[in-house]
């Protein structure tokens, strides 16, 4: 029985932040010291980001409100909504993204309808409400009232991995299970003006987006590339507990992102990979550089630089992560799903290709996964039988 991610789709809010324009807004805020202004310009300019998306429509230059809450476009001032006000917007806008991504993922999965879904796993660390997004998806898509629902909240940027690992466990236990995994993050709700370096760094990086995947072991027809979920592992580094954190404040959630994080990753990334690579003897023997695709969570440009240098990866292998960062910014848990979609959408060179994926979060936690991209269009046997051949090939290594 092979557990496979059969479809993966993404969704983003309509409002786009252009990085230089956002930089100028943040740098012009009253109360910034000269050092703060320099930090804003340095962080925004070195982030390797061109555009990001935000659910805060007020951040659009064309949006006008008589009672602005987050941003007054007429004065150029960033405002200070309370945590409740931010979370109220999350309740509305996150629900829209959760449902949009879920709808797209199910529509893209041939042979599966909302009525087939047995489990829904939702992920977010940027807001709370109950009945939650898992409930909203079930109701909006007309799923059975008996669907099992799970929500992974406040885990951070690595949370897509526990969600996919749970989906695999459900499918391993029940070969007829169909699991819908949906992550949606509205990080931009919590940005603010400040002289604090962590806050400035977060303002230069974080963005909003959602991703959804359908995971199952069912015998389904082939409509495109898929991912076999091979192995997952989690590792806590021996240091870094205070270097990355996500706390709730009176004026939104507060990010702690110490500049030492890239150094922690540099020191411990090889060791964090060892439990995952132990599942594949050839890879454990040091041949991990032969893995074609690397889906690295782009927590920031410096983190990607450290991973590339420490693991000896090529520039091409980091393209999916860097392009995701450039076009979308850091969307917390949803981001690595965007990277995986980038890889899935690339033309396949072989009928099965290995992917090593990883993300980092509070703790400091390193989540990793080994996947196999299977592309039935390269197999001469057509249709469903072609995908089954590719899956069998992937299972046999």
mmCIF file of C-alpha atoms in Angstrom:
data_model
loop_
_atom_site.group_PDB
_atom_site.id
_atom_site.type_symbol
_atom_site.label_atom_id
_atom_site.label_comp_id
_atom_site.label_asym_id
_atom_site.label_seq_id
_atom_site.Cartn_x
_atom_site.Cartn_y
_atom_site.Cartn_z
ATOM 1 C CA UNK A 1 0.000 0.000 0.000
ATOM 2 C CA UNK A 2 1.496 3.312 -1.143
ATOM 3 C CA UNK A 3 0.361 6.568 0.448
ATOM 4 C CA UNK A 4 0.403 9.309 -2.153
ATOM 5 C CA UNK A 5 -0.195 13.031 -2.302
ATOM 6 C CA UNK A 6 -2.425 13.172 -5.386
ATOM 7 C CA UNK A 7 -2.994 16.910 -5.704
ATOM 8 C CA UNK A 8 -1.464 20.075 -4.294
ATOM 9 C CA UNK A 9 -2.931 23.545 -4.831
ATOM 10 C CA UNK A 10 -2.298 27.013 -3.404
ATOM 11 C CA UNK A 11 -4.211 30.244 -2.803
ATOM 12 C CA UNK A 12 -3.181 33.791 -1.899
ATOM 13 C CA UNK A 13 -5.038 37.017 -1.055
ATOM 14 C CA UNK A 14 -5.508 39.540 -3.849
ATOM 15 C CA UNK A 15 -3.588 42.431 -2.270
ATOM 16 C CA UNK A 16 0.070 42.440 -3.328
ATOM 17 C CA UNK A 17 2.888 44.096 -1.407
ATOM 18 C CA UNK A 18 5.778 45.239 -3.589
ATOM 19 C CA UNK A 19 8.883 45.004 -1.416
ATOM 20 C CA UNK A 20 10.461 48.430 -2.136
ATOM 21 C CA UNK A 21 7.099 50.146 -1.612
ATOM 22 C CA UNK A 22 6.511 48.296 1.659
ATOM 23 C CA UNK A 23 10.058 49.180 2.762
ATOM 24 C CA UNK A 24 9.446 52.879 2.208
ATOM 25 C CA UNK A 25 6.223 52.750 4.238
ATOM 26 C CA UNK A 26 7.894 51.046 7.195
ATOM 27 C CA UNK A 27 10.986 53.268 7.019
ATOM 28 C CA UNK A 28 8.846 56.426 7.111
ATOM 29 C CA UNK A 29 7.016 55.605 10.356
ATOM 30 C CA UNK A 30 7.319 58.102 13.210
ATOM 31 C CA UNK A 31 9.143 56.876 16.267
ATOM 32 C CA UNK A 32 11.855 55.025 14.384
ATOM 33 C CA UNK A 33 15.396 55.834 15.460
ATOM 34 C CA UNK A 34 18.110 56.313 12.854
ATOM 35 C CA UNK A 35 19.277 52.800 13.631
ATOM 36 C CA UNK A 36 15.725 51.535 13.223
ATOM 37 C CA UNK A 37 15.428 53.212 9.830
ATOM 38 C CA UNK A 38 18.712 51.648 8.713
ATOM 39 C CA UNK A 39 17.580 48.232 9.931
ATOM 40 C CA UNK A 40 14.303 48.544 8.006
ATOM 41 C CA UNK A 41 16.080 49.347 4.764
ATOM 42 C CA UNK A 42 18.722 46.667 5.274
ATOM 43 C CA UNK A 43 16.226 43.917 6.176
ATOM 44 C CA UNK A 44 13.801 44.715 3.365
ATOM 45 C CA UNK A 45 16.519 45.129 0.722
ATOM 46 C CA UNK A 46 18.418 41.965 1.650
ATOM 47 C CA UNK A 47 15.358 39.704 2.019
ATOM 48 C CA UNK A 48 15.491 38.478 -1.623
ATOM 49 C CA UNK A 49 11.745 39.166 -1.896
ATOM 50 C CA UNK A 50 10.056 41.012 -4.758
ATOM 51 C CA UNK A 51 6.390 40.599 -3.856
ATOM 52 C CA UNK A 52 4.200 39.260 -1.061
ATOM 53 C CA UNK A 53 0.465 38.881 -0.564
ATOM 54 C CA UNK A 54 -1.575 40.195 2.357
ATOM 55 C CA UNK A 55 -5.140 39.748 3.553
ATOM 56 C CA UNK A 56 -5.033 43.332 4.847
ATOM 57 C CA UNK A 57 -6.718 45.125 1.942
ATOM 58 C CA UNK A 58 -5.906 48.477 3.582
ATOM 59 C CA UNK A 59 -2.265 47.961 2.575
ATOM 60 C CA UNK A 60 -3.222 48.492 -1.056
ATOM 61 C CA UNK A 61 -2.504 51.994 -2.367
ATOM 62 C CA UNK A 62 -5.923 51.990 -4.033
ATOM 63 C CA UNK A 63 -7.906 51.014 -0.927
ATOM 64 C CA UNK A 64 -9.529 53.811 1.087
ATOM 65 C CA UNK A 65 -11.434 53.483 4.349
ATOM 66 C CA UNK A 66 -13.102 56.127 6.466
ATOM 67 C CA UNK A 67 -12.132 54.120 9.546
ATOM 68 C CA UNK A 68 -8.804 52.405 8.814
ATOM 69 C CA UNK A 69 -7.684 49.762 11.286
ATOM 70 C CA UNK A 70 -4.279 48.594 10.055
ATOM 71 C CA UNK A 71 -3.007 51.293 7.669
ATOM 72 C CA UNK A 72 -4.127 54.834 6.877
ATOM 73 C CA UNK A 73 -3.273 55.315 3.214
ATOM 74 C CA UNK A 74 -3.943 59.067 3.436
ATOM 75 C CA UNK A 75 -1.336 59.684 6.153
ATOM 76 C CA UNK A 76 0.925 56.705 5.467
ATOM 77 C CA UNK A 77 0.712 55.632 9.101
ATOM 78 C CA UNK A 78 0.770 52.023 10.246
ATOM 79 C CA UNK A 79 -1.864 51.688 12.970
ATOM 80 C CA UNK A 80 -1.941 49.483 16.090
ATOM 81 C CA UNK A 81 -5.010 47.232 16.143
ATOM 82 C CA UNK A 82 -5.426 45.000 19.174
ATOM 83 C CA UNK A 83 -4.857 41.264 19.081
ATOM 84 C CA UNK A 84 -8.632 40.784 19.077
ATOM 85 C CA UNK A 85 -9.063 43.080 16.082
ATOM 86 C CA UNK A 86 -6.336 41.256 14.209
ATOM 87 C CA UNK A 87 -7.848 37.894 15.078
ATOM 88 C CA UNK A 88 -11.311 39.031 13.985
ATOM 89 C CA UNK A 89 -9.902 39.711 10.522
ATOM 90 C CA UNK A 90 -8.161 36.330 10.605
ATOM 91 C CA UNK A 91 -11.497 34.626 11.239
ATOM 92 C CA UNK A 92 -12.951 36.104 8.064
ATOM 93 C CA UNK A 93 -10.002 36.101 5.698
ATOM 94 C CA UNK A 94 -8.403 32.821 6.756
ATOM 95 C CA UNK A 95 -11.723 31.028 6.292
ATOM 96 C CA UNK A 96 -11.826 32.292 2.700
ATOM 97 C CA UNK A 97 -8.303 31.021 1.995
ATOM 98 C CA UNK A 98 -8.844 27.665 3.714
ATOM 99 C CA UNK A 99 -11.951 27.009 1.628
ATOM 100 C CA UNK A 100 -10.422 28.253 -1.628
ATOM 101 C CA UNK A 101 -7.319 26.075 -1.315
ATOM 102 C CA UNK A 102 -9.355 23.031 -0.245
ATOM 103 C CA UNK A 103 -11.775 23.452 -3.146
ATOM 104 C CA UNK A 104 -8.936 23.723 -5.661
ATOM 105 C CA UNK A 105 -7.113 20.658 -4.295
ATOM 106 C CA UNK A 106 -10.222 18.457 -4.466
ATOM 107 C CA UNK A 107 -11.093 19.705 -7.957
ATOM 108 C CA UNK A 108 -7.578 18.799 -9.108
ATOM 109 C CA UNK A 109 -7.760 15.251 -7.726
ATOM 110 C CA UNK A 110 -9.425 13.040 -10.312
ATOM 111 C CA UNK A 111 -11.595 10.342 -8.786
ATOM 112 C CA UNK A 112 -12.113 12.126 -5.460
ATOM 113 C CA UNK A 113 -15.050 14.339 -4.453
ATOM 114 C CA UNK A 114 -15.813 16.095 -1.158
ATOM 115 C CA UNK A 115 -18.042 13.130 -0.271
ATOM 116 C CA UNK A 116 -14.980 10.833 -0.374
ATOM 117 C CA UNK A 117 -12.981 12.764 2.230
ATOM 118 C CA UNK A 118 -12.650 10.861 5.502
ATOM 119 C CA UNK A 119 -10.265 13.182 7.393
ATOM 120 C CA UNK A 120 -9.564 16.916 7.378
ATOM 121 C CA UNK A 121 -6.345 18.250 8.915
ATOM 122 C CA UNK A 122 -5.964 22.023 9.112
ATOM 123 C CA UNK A 123 -2.901 24.032 10.088
ATOM 124 C CA UNK A 124 -2.363 27.614 11.215
ATOM 125 C CA UNK A 125 -0.338 29.555 13.761
ATOM 126 C CA UNK A 126 -1.572 33.067 12.965
ATOM 127 C CA UNK A 127 -5.048 33.063 14.487
ATOM 128 C CA UNK A 128 -7.746 31.133 16.334
ATOM 129 C CA UNK A 129 -11.495 30.642 16.159
ATOM 130 C CA UNK A 130 -13.944 27.867 16.968
ATOM 131 C CA UNK A 131 -15.795 26.256 15.244
ATOM 132 C CA UNK A 132 -12.510 26.341 13.409
ATOM 133 C CA UNK A 133 -11.260 26.090 9.828
ATOM 134 C CA UNK A 134 -11.659 22.298 9.814
ATOM 135 C CA UNK A 135 -15.382 22.765 10.534
ATOM 136 C CA UNK A 136 -15.725 25.583 7.980
ATOM 137 C CA UNK A 137 -14.213 23.422 5.228
ATOM 138 C CA UNK A 138 -16.501 20.474 5.968
ATOM 139 C CA UNK A 139 -19.596 22.681 5.909
ATOM 140 C CA UNK A 140 -18.618 24.787 2.891
ATOM 141 C CA UNK A 141 -17.711 21.809 0.712
ATOM 142 C CA UNK A 142 -20.695 19.674 1.754
ATOM 143 C CA UNK A 143 -18.668 16.854 3.264
ATOM 144 C CA UNK A 144 -20.145 14.135 5.418
ATOM 145 C CA UNK A 145 -20.901 15.133 9.002
ATOM 146 C CA UNK A 146 -18.847 12.128 10.106
ATOM 147 C CA UNK A 147 -15.546 13.435 8.667
ATOM 148 C CA UNK A 148 -12.800 13.247 11.275
ATOM 149 C CA UNK A 149 -11.347 16.719 11.900
ATOM 150 C CA UNK A 150 -8.010 17.769 13.364
ATOM 151 C CA UNK A 151 -6.426 21.189 13.758
ATOM 152 C CA UNK A 152 -2.709 21.760 14.343
ATOM 153 C CA UNK A 153 -2.410 25.215 15.860
ATOM 154 C CA UNK A 154 0.456 27.504 16.809
ATOM 155 C CA UNK A 155 3.268 25.144 15.806
ATOM 156 C CA UNK A 156 4.988 27.528 13.402
ATOM 157 C CA UNK A 157 6.733 27.217 10.075
ATOM 158 C CA UNK A 158 7.310 23.457 10.233
ATOM 159 C CA UNK A 159 3.678 22.445 10.864
ATOM 160 C CA UNK A 160 2.951 21.185 7.331
ATOM 161 C CA UNK A 161 5.137 18.171 8.109
ATOM 162 C CA UNK A 162 3.209 16.953 11.165
ATOM 163 C CA UNK A 163 0.038 17.429 9.120
ATOM 164 C CA UNK A 164 1.324 15.325 6.214
ATOM 165 C CA UNK A 165 2.739 12.767 8.643
ATOM 166 C CA UNK A 166 -0.690 12.475 10.283
ATOM 167 C CA UNK A 167 -2.295 12.064 6.860
ATOM 168 C CA UNK A 168 0.103 9.246 6.049
ATOM 169 C CA UNK A 169 -0.643 7.554 9.380
ATOM 170 C CA UNK A 170 -4.393 7.715 8.725
ATOM 171 C CA UNK A 171 -3.914 6.174 5.288
ATOM 172 C CA UNK A 172 -1.527 3.508 6.572
ATOM 173 C CA UNK A 173 -4.211 2.511 9.071
ATOM 174 C CA UNK A 174 -7.076 2.584 6.550
ATOM 175 C CA UNK A 175 -6.334 2.024 2.869
ATOM 176 C CA UNK A 176 -9.667 3.637 1.934
ATOM 177 C CA UNK A 177 -8.941 6.902 3.784
ATOM 178 C CA UNK A 178 -8.861 10.206 1.890
ATOM 179 C CA UNK A 179 -7.201 12.982 3.873
ATOM 180 C CA UNK A 180 -7.475 16.667 3.025
ATOM 181 C CA UNK A 181 -4.587 18.688 4.492
ATOM 182 C CA UNK A 182 -5.008 22.474 4.428
ATOM 183 C CA UNK A 183 -2.622 25.119 5.775
ATOM 184 C CA UNK A 184 -3.462 28.835 5.798
ATOM 185 C CA UNK A 185 -1.409 31.564 7.410
ATOM 186 C CA UNK A 186 -2.071 35.302 7.656
ATOM 187 C CA UNK A 187 1.292 36.398 9.005
ATOM 188 C CA UNK A 188 0.870 39.972 7.773
ATOM 189 C CA UNK A 189 -1.887 40.562 10.338
ATOM 190 C CA UNK A 190 0.822 40.737 12.994
ATOM 191 C CA UNK A 191 3.399 43.050 11.433
ATOM 192 C CA UNK A 192 3.941 46.408 13.096
ATOM 193 C CA UNK A 193 6.355 49.307 13.213
ATOM 194 C CA UNK A 194 9.116 48.982 15.782
ATOM 195 C CA UNK A 195 12.796 49.569 16.479
ATOM 196 C CA UNK A 196 13.088 45.949 17.624
ATOM 197 C CA UNK A 197 15.278 43.977 15.175
ATOM 198 C CA UNK A 198 13.116 40.823 15.411
ATOM 199 C CA UNK A 199 9.963 42.806 14.631
ATOM 200 C CA UNK A 200 11.643 44.575 11.726
ATOM 201 C CA UNK A 201 12.885 41.255 10.351
ATOM 202 C CA UNK A 202 9.383 39.786 10.547
ATOM 203 C CA UNK A 203 7.913 42.805 8.782
ATOM 204 C CA UNK A 204 10.361 42.356 5.901
ATOM 205 C CA UNK A 205 9.702 38.613 5.458
ATOM 206 C CA UNK A 206 6.225 37.482 6.398
ATOM 207 C CA UNK A 207 3.231 37.156 4.118
ATOM 208 C CA UNK A 208 -0.099 35.370 3.671
ATOM 209 C CA UNK A 209 -1.027 32.249 1.745
ATOM 210 C CA UNK A 210 -2.650 28.825 1.845
ATOM 211 C CA UNK A 211 -2.007 25.384 0.420
ATOM 212 C CA UNK A 212 -4.060 22.189 0.329
ATOM 213 C CA UNK A 213 -3.248 18.589 -0.531
ATOM 214 C CA UNK A 214 -5.234 15.390 -1.014
ATOM 215 C CA UNK A 215 -3.476 12.343 0.452
ATOM 216 C CA UNK A 216 -4.698 8.786 -0.021
ATOM 217 C CA UNK A 217 -3.689 5.183 -0.686
ATOM 218 C CA UNK A 218 -6.757 4.590 -2.859
ATOM 219 C CA UNK A 219 -6.441 3.137 -6.339
ATOM 220 C CA UNK A 220 -7.065 6.243 -8.449
ATOM 221 C CA UNK A 221 -6.558 7.228 -12.094
ATOM 222 C CA UNK A 222 -3.505 9.254 -13.080
ATOM 223 C CA UNK A 223 -3.964 12.876 -14.078
ATOM 224 C CA UNK A 224 -0.491 14.236 -13.416
ATOM 225 C CA UNK A 225 2.569 14.029 -11.169
ATOM 226 C CA UNK A 226 2.103 12.888 -7.577
ATOM 227 C CA UNK A 227 4.205 12.544 -4.435
ATOM 228 C CA UNK A 228 4.756 9.277 -2.621
ATOM 229 C CA UNK A 229 5.111 10.054 1.097
ATOM 230 C CA UNK A 230 8.063 7.848 2.025
ATOM 231 C CA UNK A 231 9.443 8.901 5.426
ATOM 232 C CA UNK A 232 9.228 11.687 8.015
ATOM 233 C CA UNK A 233 11.471 12.584 10.944
ATOM 234 C CA UNK A 234 11.649 15.356 13.529
ATOM 235 C CA UNK A 235 14.709 16.589 15.438
ATOM 236 C CA UNK A 236 15.207 19.198 18.152
ATOM 237 C CA UNK A 237 18.576 20.909 17.939
ATOM 238 C CA UNK A 238 20.524 20.975 21.239
ATOM 239 C CA UNK A 239 20.466 24.790 21.241
ATOM 240 C CA UNK A 240 18.074 27.442 19.974
ATOM 241 C CA UNK A 241 15.061 27.229 22.277
ATOM 242 C CA UNK A 242 15.132 31.001 22.779
ATOM 243 C CA UNK A 243 16.282 31.865 19.253
ATOM 244 C CA UNK A 244 12.988 31.284 17.453
ATOM 245 C CA UNK A 245 9.622 31.746 19.154
ATOM 246 C CA UNK A 246 6.049 32.900 18.478
ATOM 247 C CA UNK A 247 4.252 34.623 21.340
ATOM 248 C CA UNK A 248 0.885 36.354 21.823
ATOM 249 C CA UNK A 249 1.036 40.034 22.706
ATOM 250 C CA UNK A 250 -1.536 42.737 23.282
ATOM 251 C CA UNK A 251 -1.042 44.128 19.777
ATOM 252 C CA UNK A 252 -0.780 40.929 17.793
ATOM 253 C CA UNK A 253 1.498 37.911 17.820
ATOM 254 C CA UNK A 254 5.187 38.577 18.384
ATOM 255 C CA UNK A 255 7.998 36.881 16.492
ATOM 256 C CA UNK A 256 11.375 36.105 18.020
ATOM 257 C CA UNK A 257 13.825 35.413 15.202
ATOM 258 C CA UNK A 258 17.360 35.721 16.459
ATOM 259 C CA UNK A 259 20.077 36.494 13.923
ATOM 260 C CA UNK A 260 21.898 33.437 15.296
ATOM 261 C CA UNK A 261 19.322 31.037 13.757
ATOM 262 C CA UNK A 262 21.242 30.596 10.457
ATOM 263 C CA UNK A 263 24.341 29.689 12.482
ATOM 264 C CA UNK A 264 22.385 27.090 14.483
ATOM 265 C CA UNK A 265 21.154 25.574 11.227
ATOM 266 C CA UNK A 266 24.697 25.638 9.839
ATOM 267 C CA UNK A 267 25.970 23.745 12.883
ATOM 268 C CA UNK A 268 23.202 21.158 13.118
ATOM 269 C CA UNK A 269 21.604 20.634 9.689
ATOM 270 C CA UNK A 270 23.683 17.579 8.770
ATOM 271 C CA UNK A 271 22.905 15.884 12.088
ATOM 272 C CA UNK A 272 19.226 16.734 11.738
ATOM 273 C CA UNK A 273 19.140 14.939 8.384
ATOM 274 C CA UNK A 274 20.738 11.729 9.662
ATOM 275 C CA UNK A 275 17.550 10.097 11.108
ATOM 276 C CA UNK A 276 15.706 10.708 7.836
ATOM 277 C CA UNK A 277 18.490 9.459 5.583
ATOM 278 C CA UNK A 278 18.893 6.340 7.727
ATOM 279 C CA UNK A 279 15.730 5.030 6.027
ATOM 280 C CA UNK A 280 17.653 4.853 2.739
ATOM 281 C CA UNK A 281 21.059 3.098 3.055
ATOM 282 C CA UNK A 282 22.523 4.729 -0.060
ATOM 283 C CA UNK A 283 21.586 8.182 1.169
ATOM 284 C CA UNK A 284 22.806 7.472 4.684
ATOM 285 C CA UNK A 285 26.176 6.573 3.167
ATOM 286 C CA UNK A 286 26.625 10.190 2.171
ATOM 287 C CA UNK A 287 25.018 10.180 -1.255
ATOM 288 C CA UNK A 288 22.276 12.630 -0.306
ATOM 289 C CA UNK A 289 23.676 15.105 -2.837
ATOM 290 C CA UNK A 290 22.298 12.770 -5.511
ATOM 291 C CA UNK A 291 18.766 13.678 -4.435
ATOM 292 C CA UNK A 292 17.433 15.648 -7.380
ATOM 293 C CA UNK A 293 14.987 17.963 -5.610
ATOM 294 C CA UNK A 294 15.238 19.857 -2.321
ATOM 295 C CA UNK A 295 12.118 21.464 -0.856
ATOM 296 C CA UNK A 296 13.590 23.767 1.783
ATOM 297 C CA UNK A 297 11.340 26.084 3.773
ATOM 298 C CA UNK A 298 12.617 29.567 2.864
ATOM 299 C CA UNK A 299 12.610 31.045 6.332
ATOM 300 C CA UNK A 300 14.857 33.762 4.941
ATOM 301 C CA UNK A 301 17.630 34.280 2.398
ATOM 302 C CA UNK A 302 20.424 33.688 4.924
ATOM 303 C CA UNK A 303 18.873 30.371 6.001
ATOM 304 C CA UNK A 304 18.773 29.163 2.398
ATOM 305 C CA UNK A 305 22.363 30.299 1.906
ATOM 306 C CA UNK A 306 23.485 28.273 4.936
ATOM 307 C CA UNK A 307 21.598 25.130 3.835
ATOM 308 C CA UNK A 308 22.972 25.354 0.299
ATOM 309 C CA UNK A 309 26.565 25.828 1.462
ATOM 310 C CA UNK A 310 26.525 23.312 4.322
ATOM 311 C CA UNK A 311 24.933 20.497 2.281
ATOM 312 C CA UNK A 312 26.889 21.297 -0.862
ATOM 313 C CA UNK A 313 23.755 21.738 -2.967
ATOM 314 C CA UNK A 314 23.716 23.386 -6.377
ATOM 315 C CA UNK A 315 22.067 26.690 -7.173
ATOM 316 C CA UNK A 316 19.501 24.829 -9.291
ATOM 317 C CA UNK A 317 18.460 22.664 -6.332
ATOM 318 C CA UNK A 318 17.563 25.784 -4.324
ATOM 319 C CA UNK A 319 15.599 27.442 -7.151
ATOM 320 C CA UNK A 320 12.151 26.236 -5.936
ATOM 321 C CA UNK A 321 12.781 27.639 -2.448
ATOM 322 C CA UNK A 322 14.336 30.886 -3.621
ATOM 323 C CA UNK A 323 11.619 31.576 -6.198
ATOM 324 C CA UNK A 324 8.924 30.887 -3.616
ATOM 325 C CA UNK A 325 10.598 33.355 -1.264
ATOM 326 C CA UNK A 326 11.008 35.914 -4.042
ATOM 327 C CA UNK A 327 7.400 35.765 -5.226
ATOM 328 C CA UNK A 328 5.515 35.064 -1.993
ATOM 329 C CA UNK A 329 7.734 35.723 1.033
ATOM 330 C CA UNK A 330 7.601 33.557 4.149
ATOM 331 C CA UNK A 331 4.039 32.280 4.679
ATOM 332 C CA UNK A 332 4.971 30.178 7.702
ATOM 333 C CA UNK A 333 3.621 26.600 7.512
ATOM 334 C CA UNK A 334 2.146 26.989 4.018
ATOM 335 C CA UNK A 335 5.459 27.979 2.445
ATOM 336 C CA UNK A 336 7.064 24.567 2.038
ATOM 337 C CA UNK A 337 3.881 23.391 0.315
ATOM 338 C CA UNK A 338 4.399 26.152 -2.264
ATOM 339 C CA UNK A 339 7.962 24.871 -2.735
ATOM 340 C CA UNK A 340 6.705 21.309 -3.227
ATOM 341 C CA UNK A 341 4.163 22.536 -5.783
ATOM 342 C CA UNK A 342 6.953 24.320 -7.652
ATOM 343 C CA UNK A 343 8.792 20.984 -7.847
ATOM 344 C CA UNK A 344 5.665 19.077 -8.886
ATOM 345 C CA UNK A 345 5.028 21.568 -11.678
ATOM 346 C CA UNK A 346 8.529 21.207 -13.136
ATOM 347 C CA UNK A 347 8.864 18.932 -16.210
ATOM 348 C CA UNK A 348 9.971 15.502 -15.056
ATOM 349 C CA UNK A 349 13.312 14.068 -16.185
ATOM 350 C CA UNK A 350 12.524 10.552 -14.929
ATOM 351 C CA UNK A 351 9.390 8.633 -14.007
ATOM 352 C CA UNK A 352 10.403 8.762 -10.327
ATOM 353 C CA UNK A 353 12.579 11.419 -8.680
ATOM 354 C CA UNK A 354 13.571 11.795 -5.022
ATOM 355 C CA UNK A 355 12.736 14.882 -2.975
ATOM 356 C CA UNK A 356 14.183 15.827 0.401
ATOM 357 C CA UNK A 357 12.096 18.416 2.221
ATOM 358 C CA UNK A 358 12.714 20.290 5.437
ATOM 359 C CA UNK A 359 11.394 23.166 7.528
ATOM 360 C CA UNK A 360 12.497 24.915 10.691
ATOM 361 C CA UNK A 361 10.479 26.354 13.549
ATOM 362 C CA UNK A 362 10.350 27.240 17.238
ATOM 363 C CA UNK A 363 12.373 25.026 19.464
ATOM 364 C CA UNK A 364 14.529 24.993 17.334
ATOM 365 C CA UNK A 365 12.649 22.209 15.541
ATOM 366 C CA UNK A 366 13.774 20.644 12.271
ATOM 367 C CA UNK A 367 11.134 18.631 10.403
ATOM 368 C CA UNK A 368 12.213 16.565 7.401
ATOM 369 C CA UNK A 369 10.577 14.349 4.815
ATOM 370 C CA UNK A 370 11.595 12.074 1.949
ATOM 371 C CA UNK A 371 9.179 11.965 -0.979
ATOM 372 C CA UNK A 372 9.196 10.456 -4.441
ATOM 373 C CA UNK A 373 7.800 12.435 -7.343
ATOM 374 C CA UNK A 374 6.141 10.025 -9.778
ATOM 375 C CA UNK A 375 5.333 11.181 -13.296
ATOM 376 C CA UNK A 376 3.182 8.708 -15.209
ATOM 377 C CA UNK A 377 3.406 10.759 -18.403
ATOM 378 C CA UNK A 378 6.943 9.398 -18.864
ATOM 379 C CA UNK A 379 5.773 5.804 -18.558
ATOM 380 C CA UNK A 380 4.704 4.123 -21.831
ATOM 381 C CA UNK A 381 1.800 2.380 -20.088
ATOM 382 C CA UNK A 382 -1.036 4.897 -20.243
ATOM 383 C CA UNK A 383 -3.566 6.057 -17.685
ATOM 384 C CA UNK A 384 -4.114 4.448 -14.310
ATOM 385 C CA UNK A 385 -1.861 1.474 -15.004
ATOM 386 C CA UNK A 386 0.953 3.899 -15.830
ATOM 387 C CA UNK A 387 0.764 5.581 -12.457
ATOM 388 C CA UNK A 388 0.588 2.253 -10.661
ATOM 389 C CA UNK A 389 3.751 1.189 -12.499
ATOM 390 C CA UNK A 390 5.460 4.415 -11.458
ATOM 391 C CA UNK A 391 4.331 3.977 -7.849
ATOM 392 C CA UNK A 392 5.615 0.425 -7.841
ATOM 393 C CA UNK A 393 8.908 1.643 -9.276
ATOM 394 C CA UNK A 394 9.141 4.262 -6.524
ATOM 395 C CA UNK A 395 8.351 1.687 -3.829
ATOM 396 C CA UNK A 396 11.082 -0.577 -5.120
ATOM 397 C CA UNK A 397 13.571 2.320 -5.057
#
